[in-house]
GROMACS .gro file of C-alpha atoms in nm:
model
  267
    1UNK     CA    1  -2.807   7.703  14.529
    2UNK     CA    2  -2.614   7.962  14.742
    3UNK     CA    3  -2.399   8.116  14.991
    4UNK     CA    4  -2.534   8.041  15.299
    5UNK     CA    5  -2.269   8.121  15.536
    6UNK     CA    6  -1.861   8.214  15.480
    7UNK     CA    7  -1.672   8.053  15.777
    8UNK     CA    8  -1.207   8.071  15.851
    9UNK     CA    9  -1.071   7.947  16.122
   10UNK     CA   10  -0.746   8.144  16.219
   11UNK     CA   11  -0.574   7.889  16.408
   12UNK     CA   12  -0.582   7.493  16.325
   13UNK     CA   13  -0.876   7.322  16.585
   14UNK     CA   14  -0.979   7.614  16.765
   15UNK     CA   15  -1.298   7.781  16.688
   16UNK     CA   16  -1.308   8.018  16.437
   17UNK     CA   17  -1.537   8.327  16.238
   18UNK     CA   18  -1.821   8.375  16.032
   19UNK     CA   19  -1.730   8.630  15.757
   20UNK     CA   20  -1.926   8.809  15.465
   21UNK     CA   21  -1.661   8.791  15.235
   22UNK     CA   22  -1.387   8.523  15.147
   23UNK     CA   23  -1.104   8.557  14.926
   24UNK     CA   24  -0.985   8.230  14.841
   25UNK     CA   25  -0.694   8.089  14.579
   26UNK     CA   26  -0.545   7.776  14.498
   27UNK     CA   27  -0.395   7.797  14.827
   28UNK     CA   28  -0.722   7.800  15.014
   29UNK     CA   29  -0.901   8.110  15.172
   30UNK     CA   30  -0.740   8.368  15.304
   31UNK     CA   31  -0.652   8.396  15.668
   32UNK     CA   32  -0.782   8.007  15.738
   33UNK     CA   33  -0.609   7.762  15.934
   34UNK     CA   34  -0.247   7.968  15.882
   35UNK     CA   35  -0.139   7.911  16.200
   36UNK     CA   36  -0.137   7.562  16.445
   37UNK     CA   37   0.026   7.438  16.777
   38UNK     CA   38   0.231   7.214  16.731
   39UNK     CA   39   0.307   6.944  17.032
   40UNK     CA   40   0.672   7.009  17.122
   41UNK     CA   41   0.737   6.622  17.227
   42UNK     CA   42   0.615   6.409  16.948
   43UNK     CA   43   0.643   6.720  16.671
   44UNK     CA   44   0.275   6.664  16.560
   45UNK     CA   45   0.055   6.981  16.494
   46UNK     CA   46  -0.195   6.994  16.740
   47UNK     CA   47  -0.526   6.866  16.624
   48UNK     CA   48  -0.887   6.789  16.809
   49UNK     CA   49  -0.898   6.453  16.574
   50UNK     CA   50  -0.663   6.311  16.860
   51UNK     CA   51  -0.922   6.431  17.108
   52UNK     CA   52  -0.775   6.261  17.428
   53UNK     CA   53  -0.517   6.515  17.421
   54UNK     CA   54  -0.676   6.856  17.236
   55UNK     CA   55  -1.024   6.842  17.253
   56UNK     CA   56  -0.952   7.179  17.493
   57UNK     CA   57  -0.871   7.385  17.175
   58UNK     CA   58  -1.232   7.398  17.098
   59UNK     CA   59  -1.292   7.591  17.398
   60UNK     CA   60  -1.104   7.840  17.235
   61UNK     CA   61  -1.165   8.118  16.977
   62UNK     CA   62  -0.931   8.305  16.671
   63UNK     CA   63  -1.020   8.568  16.519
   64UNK     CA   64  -0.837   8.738  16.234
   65UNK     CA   65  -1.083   9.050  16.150
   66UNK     CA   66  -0.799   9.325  16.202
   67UNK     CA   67  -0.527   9.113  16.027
   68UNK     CA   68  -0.375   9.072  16.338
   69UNK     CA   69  -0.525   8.668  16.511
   70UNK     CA   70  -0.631   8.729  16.898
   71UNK     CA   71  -0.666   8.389  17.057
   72UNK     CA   72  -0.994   8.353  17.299
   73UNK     CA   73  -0.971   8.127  17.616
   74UNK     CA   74  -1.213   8.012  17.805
   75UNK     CA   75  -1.168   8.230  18.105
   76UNK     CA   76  -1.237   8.537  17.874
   77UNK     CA   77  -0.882   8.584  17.859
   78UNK     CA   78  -0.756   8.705  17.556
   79UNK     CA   79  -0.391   8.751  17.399
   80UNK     CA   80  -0.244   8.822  17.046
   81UNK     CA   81  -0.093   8.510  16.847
   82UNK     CA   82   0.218   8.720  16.823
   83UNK     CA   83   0.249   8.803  17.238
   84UNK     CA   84   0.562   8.618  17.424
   85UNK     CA   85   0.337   8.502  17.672
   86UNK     CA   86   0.101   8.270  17.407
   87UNK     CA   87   0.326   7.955  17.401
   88UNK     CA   88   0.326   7.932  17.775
   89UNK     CA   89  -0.083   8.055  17.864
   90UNK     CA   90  -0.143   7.749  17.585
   91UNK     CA   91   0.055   7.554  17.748
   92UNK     CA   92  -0.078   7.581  18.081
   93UNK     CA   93  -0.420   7.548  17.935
   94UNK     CA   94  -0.377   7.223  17.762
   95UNK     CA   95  -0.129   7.065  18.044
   96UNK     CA   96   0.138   6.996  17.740
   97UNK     CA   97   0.404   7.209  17.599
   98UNK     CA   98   0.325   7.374  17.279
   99UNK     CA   99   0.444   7.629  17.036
  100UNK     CA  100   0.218   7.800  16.762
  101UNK     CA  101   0.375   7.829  16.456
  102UNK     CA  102   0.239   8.051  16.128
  103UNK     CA  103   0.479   7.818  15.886
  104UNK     CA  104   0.354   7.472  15.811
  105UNK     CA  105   0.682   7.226  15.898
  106UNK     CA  106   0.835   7.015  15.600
  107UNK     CA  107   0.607   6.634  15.682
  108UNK     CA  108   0.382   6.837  15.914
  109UNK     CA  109   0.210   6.532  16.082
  110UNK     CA  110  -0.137   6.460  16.281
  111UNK     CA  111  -0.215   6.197  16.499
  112UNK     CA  112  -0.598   6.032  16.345
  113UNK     CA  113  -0.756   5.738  16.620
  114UNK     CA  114  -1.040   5.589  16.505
  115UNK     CA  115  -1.330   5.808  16.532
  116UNK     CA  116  -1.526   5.528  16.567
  117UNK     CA  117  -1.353   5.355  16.783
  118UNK     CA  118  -1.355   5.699  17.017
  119UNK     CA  119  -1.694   5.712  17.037
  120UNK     CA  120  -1.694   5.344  17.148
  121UNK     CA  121  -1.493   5.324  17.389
  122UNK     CA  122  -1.461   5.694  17.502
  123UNK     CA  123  -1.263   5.975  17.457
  124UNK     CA  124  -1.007   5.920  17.681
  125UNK     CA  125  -0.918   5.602  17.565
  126UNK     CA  126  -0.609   5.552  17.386
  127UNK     CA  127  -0.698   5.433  17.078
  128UNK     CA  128  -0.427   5.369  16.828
  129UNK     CA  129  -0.389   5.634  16.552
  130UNK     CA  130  -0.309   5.675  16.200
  131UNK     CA  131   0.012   5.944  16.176
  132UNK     CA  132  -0.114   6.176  15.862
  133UNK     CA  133   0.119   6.382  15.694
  134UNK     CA  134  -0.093   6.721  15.627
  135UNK     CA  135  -0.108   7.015  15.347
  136UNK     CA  136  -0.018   6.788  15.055
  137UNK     CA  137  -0.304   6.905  14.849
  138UNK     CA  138  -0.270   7.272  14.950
  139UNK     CA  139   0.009   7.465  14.801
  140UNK     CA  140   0.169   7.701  15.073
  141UNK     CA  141   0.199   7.686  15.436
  142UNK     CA  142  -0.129   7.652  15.538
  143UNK     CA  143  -0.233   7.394  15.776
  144UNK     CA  144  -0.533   7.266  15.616
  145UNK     CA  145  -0.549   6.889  15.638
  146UNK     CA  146  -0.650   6.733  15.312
  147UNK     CA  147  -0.762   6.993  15.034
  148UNK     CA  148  -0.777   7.410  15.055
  149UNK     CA  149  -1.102   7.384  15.100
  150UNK     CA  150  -1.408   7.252  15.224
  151UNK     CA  151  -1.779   7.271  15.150
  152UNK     CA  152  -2.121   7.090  15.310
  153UNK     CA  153  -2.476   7.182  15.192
  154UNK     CA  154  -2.774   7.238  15.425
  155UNK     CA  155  -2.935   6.918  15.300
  156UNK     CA  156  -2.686   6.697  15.453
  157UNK     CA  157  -2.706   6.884  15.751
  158UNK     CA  158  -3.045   6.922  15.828
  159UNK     CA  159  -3.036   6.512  15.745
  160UNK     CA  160  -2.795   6.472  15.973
  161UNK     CA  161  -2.971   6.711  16.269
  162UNK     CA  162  -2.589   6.903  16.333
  163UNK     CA  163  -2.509   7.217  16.318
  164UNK     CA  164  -2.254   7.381  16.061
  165UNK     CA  165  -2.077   7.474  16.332
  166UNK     CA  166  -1.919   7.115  16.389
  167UNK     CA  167  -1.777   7.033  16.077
  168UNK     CA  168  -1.567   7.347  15.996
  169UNK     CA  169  -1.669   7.379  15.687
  170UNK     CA  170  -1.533   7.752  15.499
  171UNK     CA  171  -1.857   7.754  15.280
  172UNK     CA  172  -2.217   7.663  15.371
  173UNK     CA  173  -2.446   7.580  15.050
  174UNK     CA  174  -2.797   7.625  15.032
  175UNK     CA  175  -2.982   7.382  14.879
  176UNK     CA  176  -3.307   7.375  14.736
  177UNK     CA  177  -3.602   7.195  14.919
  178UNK     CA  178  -3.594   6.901  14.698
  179UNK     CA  179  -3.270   6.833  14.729
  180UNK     CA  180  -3.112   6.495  14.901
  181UNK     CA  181  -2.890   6.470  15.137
  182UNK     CA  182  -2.494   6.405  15.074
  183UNK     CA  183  -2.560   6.525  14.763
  184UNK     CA  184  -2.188   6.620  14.792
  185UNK     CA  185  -2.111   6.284  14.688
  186UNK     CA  186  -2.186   6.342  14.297
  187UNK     CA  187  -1.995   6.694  14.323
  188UNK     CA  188  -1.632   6.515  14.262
  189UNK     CA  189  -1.404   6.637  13.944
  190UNK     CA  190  -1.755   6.867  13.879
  191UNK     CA  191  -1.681   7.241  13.845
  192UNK     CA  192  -1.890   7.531  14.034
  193UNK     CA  193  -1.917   7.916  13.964
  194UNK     CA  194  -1.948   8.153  14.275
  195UNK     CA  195  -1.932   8.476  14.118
  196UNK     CA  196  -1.617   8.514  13.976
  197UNK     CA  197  -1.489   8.227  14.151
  198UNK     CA  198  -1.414   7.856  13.998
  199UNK     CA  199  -1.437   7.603  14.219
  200UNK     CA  200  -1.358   7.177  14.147
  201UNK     CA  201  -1.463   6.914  14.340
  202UNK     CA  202  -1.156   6.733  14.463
  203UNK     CA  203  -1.271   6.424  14.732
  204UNK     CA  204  -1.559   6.334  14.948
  205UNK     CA  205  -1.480   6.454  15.325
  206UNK     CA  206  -1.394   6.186  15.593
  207UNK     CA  207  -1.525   6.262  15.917
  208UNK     CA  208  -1.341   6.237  16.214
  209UNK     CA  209  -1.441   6.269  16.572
  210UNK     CA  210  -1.411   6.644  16.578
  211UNK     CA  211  -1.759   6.709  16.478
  212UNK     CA  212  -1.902   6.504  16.782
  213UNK     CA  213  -1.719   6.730  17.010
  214UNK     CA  214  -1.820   7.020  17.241
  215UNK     CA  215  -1.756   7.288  17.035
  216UNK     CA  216  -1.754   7.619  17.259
  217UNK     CA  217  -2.137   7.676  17.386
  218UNK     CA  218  -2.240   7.338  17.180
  219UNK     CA  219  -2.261   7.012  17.372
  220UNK     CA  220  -2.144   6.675  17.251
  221UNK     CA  221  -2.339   6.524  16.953
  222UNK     CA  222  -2.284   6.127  16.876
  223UNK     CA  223  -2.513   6.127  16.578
  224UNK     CA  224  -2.291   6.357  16.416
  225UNK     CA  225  -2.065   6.097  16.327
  226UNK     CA  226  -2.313   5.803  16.366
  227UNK     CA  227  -2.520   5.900  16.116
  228UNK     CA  228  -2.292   5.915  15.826
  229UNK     CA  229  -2.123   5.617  15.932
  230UNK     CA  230  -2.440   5.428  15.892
  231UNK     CA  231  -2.580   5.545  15.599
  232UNK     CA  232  -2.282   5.719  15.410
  233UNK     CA  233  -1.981   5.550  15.439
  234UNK     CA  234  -1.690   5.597  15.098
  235UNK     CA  235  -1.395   5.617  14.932
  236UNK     CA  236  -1.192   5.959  15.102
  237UNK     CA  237  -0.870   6.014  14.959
  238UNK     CA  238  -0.589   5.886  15.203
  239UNK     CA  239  -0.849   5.763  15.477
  240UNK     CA  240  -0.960   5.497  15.239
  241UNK     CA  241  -1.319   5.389  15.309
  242UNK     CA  242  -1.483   5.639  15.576
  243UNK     CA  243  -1.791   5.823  15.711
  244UNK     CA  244  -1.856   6.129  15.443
  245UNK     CA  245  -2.032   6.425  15.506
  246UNK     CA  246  -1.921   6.747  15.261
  247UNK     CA  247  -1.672   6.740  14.994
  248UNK     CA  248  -1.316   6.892  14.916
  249UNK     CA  249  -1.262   7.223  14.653
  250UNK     CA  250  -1.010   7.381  14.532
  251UNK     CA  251  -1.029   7.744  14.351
  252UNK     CA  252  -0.926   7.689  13.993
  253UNK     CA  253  -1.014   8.082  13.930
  254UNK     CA  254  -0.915   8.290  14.248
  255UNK     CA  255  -1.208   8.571  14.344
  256UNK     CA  256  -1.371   8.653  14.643
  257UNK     CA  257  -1.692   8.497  14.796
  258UNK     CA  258  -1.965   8.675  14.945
  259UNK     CA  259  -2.250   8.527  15.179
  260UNK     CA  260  -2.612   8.533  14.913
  261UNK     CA  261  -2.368   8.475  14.594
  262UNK     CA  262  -2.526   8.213  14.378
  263UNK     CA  263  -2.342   7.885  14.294
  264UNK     CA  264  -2.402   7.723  13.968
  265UNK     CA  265  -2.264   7.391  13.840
  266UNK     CA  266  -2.069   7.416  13.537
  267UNK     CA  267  -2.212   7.235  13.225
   0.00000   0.00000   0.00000
């Protein structure tokens, strides 16, 4: 197995970067998901899970090359995360008042409807939501949902006929020919080597609705949700029994990853 492709996404639901190179730590990789909207009448961070409201923020790109995260809107419009002017051009854009924030709040929350129940009934139905408190596996202020990091292999998505693209994953693994898809599944508690990296296999990841979004150029895709649902469908940490597609790391050695590095289960 290997690298396929490094990907960070500079602010929480918006599109985000391939990279080369990824540092990553026990607090995740480095320049991913450290800033968010968050929603300044309920207090929830701003997430695409609750799609009715912020599906819109996947029309939109970050990109953190310079060390510096531009935000790109869908006009072609483009403005640094640190200008006075980004609260109210997000605003504006998304019809609700927001704030973007680089310091995950104490019981950060997200609003989670039932993906399935989305696809259903549509997206602009308001389906009743689980309120998740985020970041409790990921030391710092990130705003990472679950765990610091997440993987999916190129089995599970060739099975699954979706792009990378739609499941945000930070690491893409190539997987030999042979090998079945969800294979993800028997990677829990298991340790990896990326170079000098250690990586351990925290929880299966539960797929929302996000990946059956548009996602920039990308048009809606159903089956990307549909498909695990039907065929793998587990235990995923605080979401109980759910769709699964990719699993949750976190670095037990820090190190950087690079795109081609080889990734070898532990004994």
């Amino acid at each position: 197995m290997r690298v396929e492709s490094l990907r960070r996404y500079p602010v929480k639901s918006m599109l985000g970067e391939a990279v080369e190179t990824l540092f990553v730590d026990e607090r995740g990789a480095e320049g991913d998901r450290r800033l968010a909207l968050v929603d300044t009448a309920t207090g929830h961070v701003a997430s695409a899970k609750q799609a009715r409201l912020w599906r819109d923020l996947l029309k939109c790109t970050a990109n953190g090359d310079t060390g510096r995260v531009s935000i790109g809107l869908p006009d072609g419009t483009t403005i640094a995360a640190d200008d006075p002017e980004v609260n109210e051009m997000l605003s504006r854009l998304l019809g609700r008042s927001v704030r973007l924030v680089s310091k995950r709040p104490d019981g950060a929350t997200v609003e989670r409807p039932d993906p399935e129940q989305l696809l259903e009934l549509g997206l602009d139905a308001d389906v009743a939501g689980r309120i998740l408190e985020i970041g409790l596996g990921t030391p710092g202020d990130s705003f990472t949902d679950d765990a610091p990091l997440h993987a999916i292999t190129t089995a599970t998505l060739e099975h699954i006929g979706a792009e990378a693209l739609r499941y945000r994953p930070n690491l893409v693994i190539a997987t030999p020919g042979d090998c079945p898809p969800y294979v993800e599944n028997d990677w829990i508690e298991r340790e990896f080597g990326i170079g000098e990296v250690r990586l351990r296999g925290l929880e299966l990841t539960p797929r929302c609705v996000v990946p059956t979004l548009e996602h920039g150029p990308l048009p809606k895709s159903p089956q990307a949700l549909r498909m695990p649902a039907a065929e793998n469908r587990l235990a995923a940490g605080t979401c109980g029994v759910a769709a699964c597609a990719g699993i949750y790391f976190k670095a037990t050695t820090p190190g950087v990853i690079r795109v081609g590095d080889r990734v070898t289960p532990n004994p």
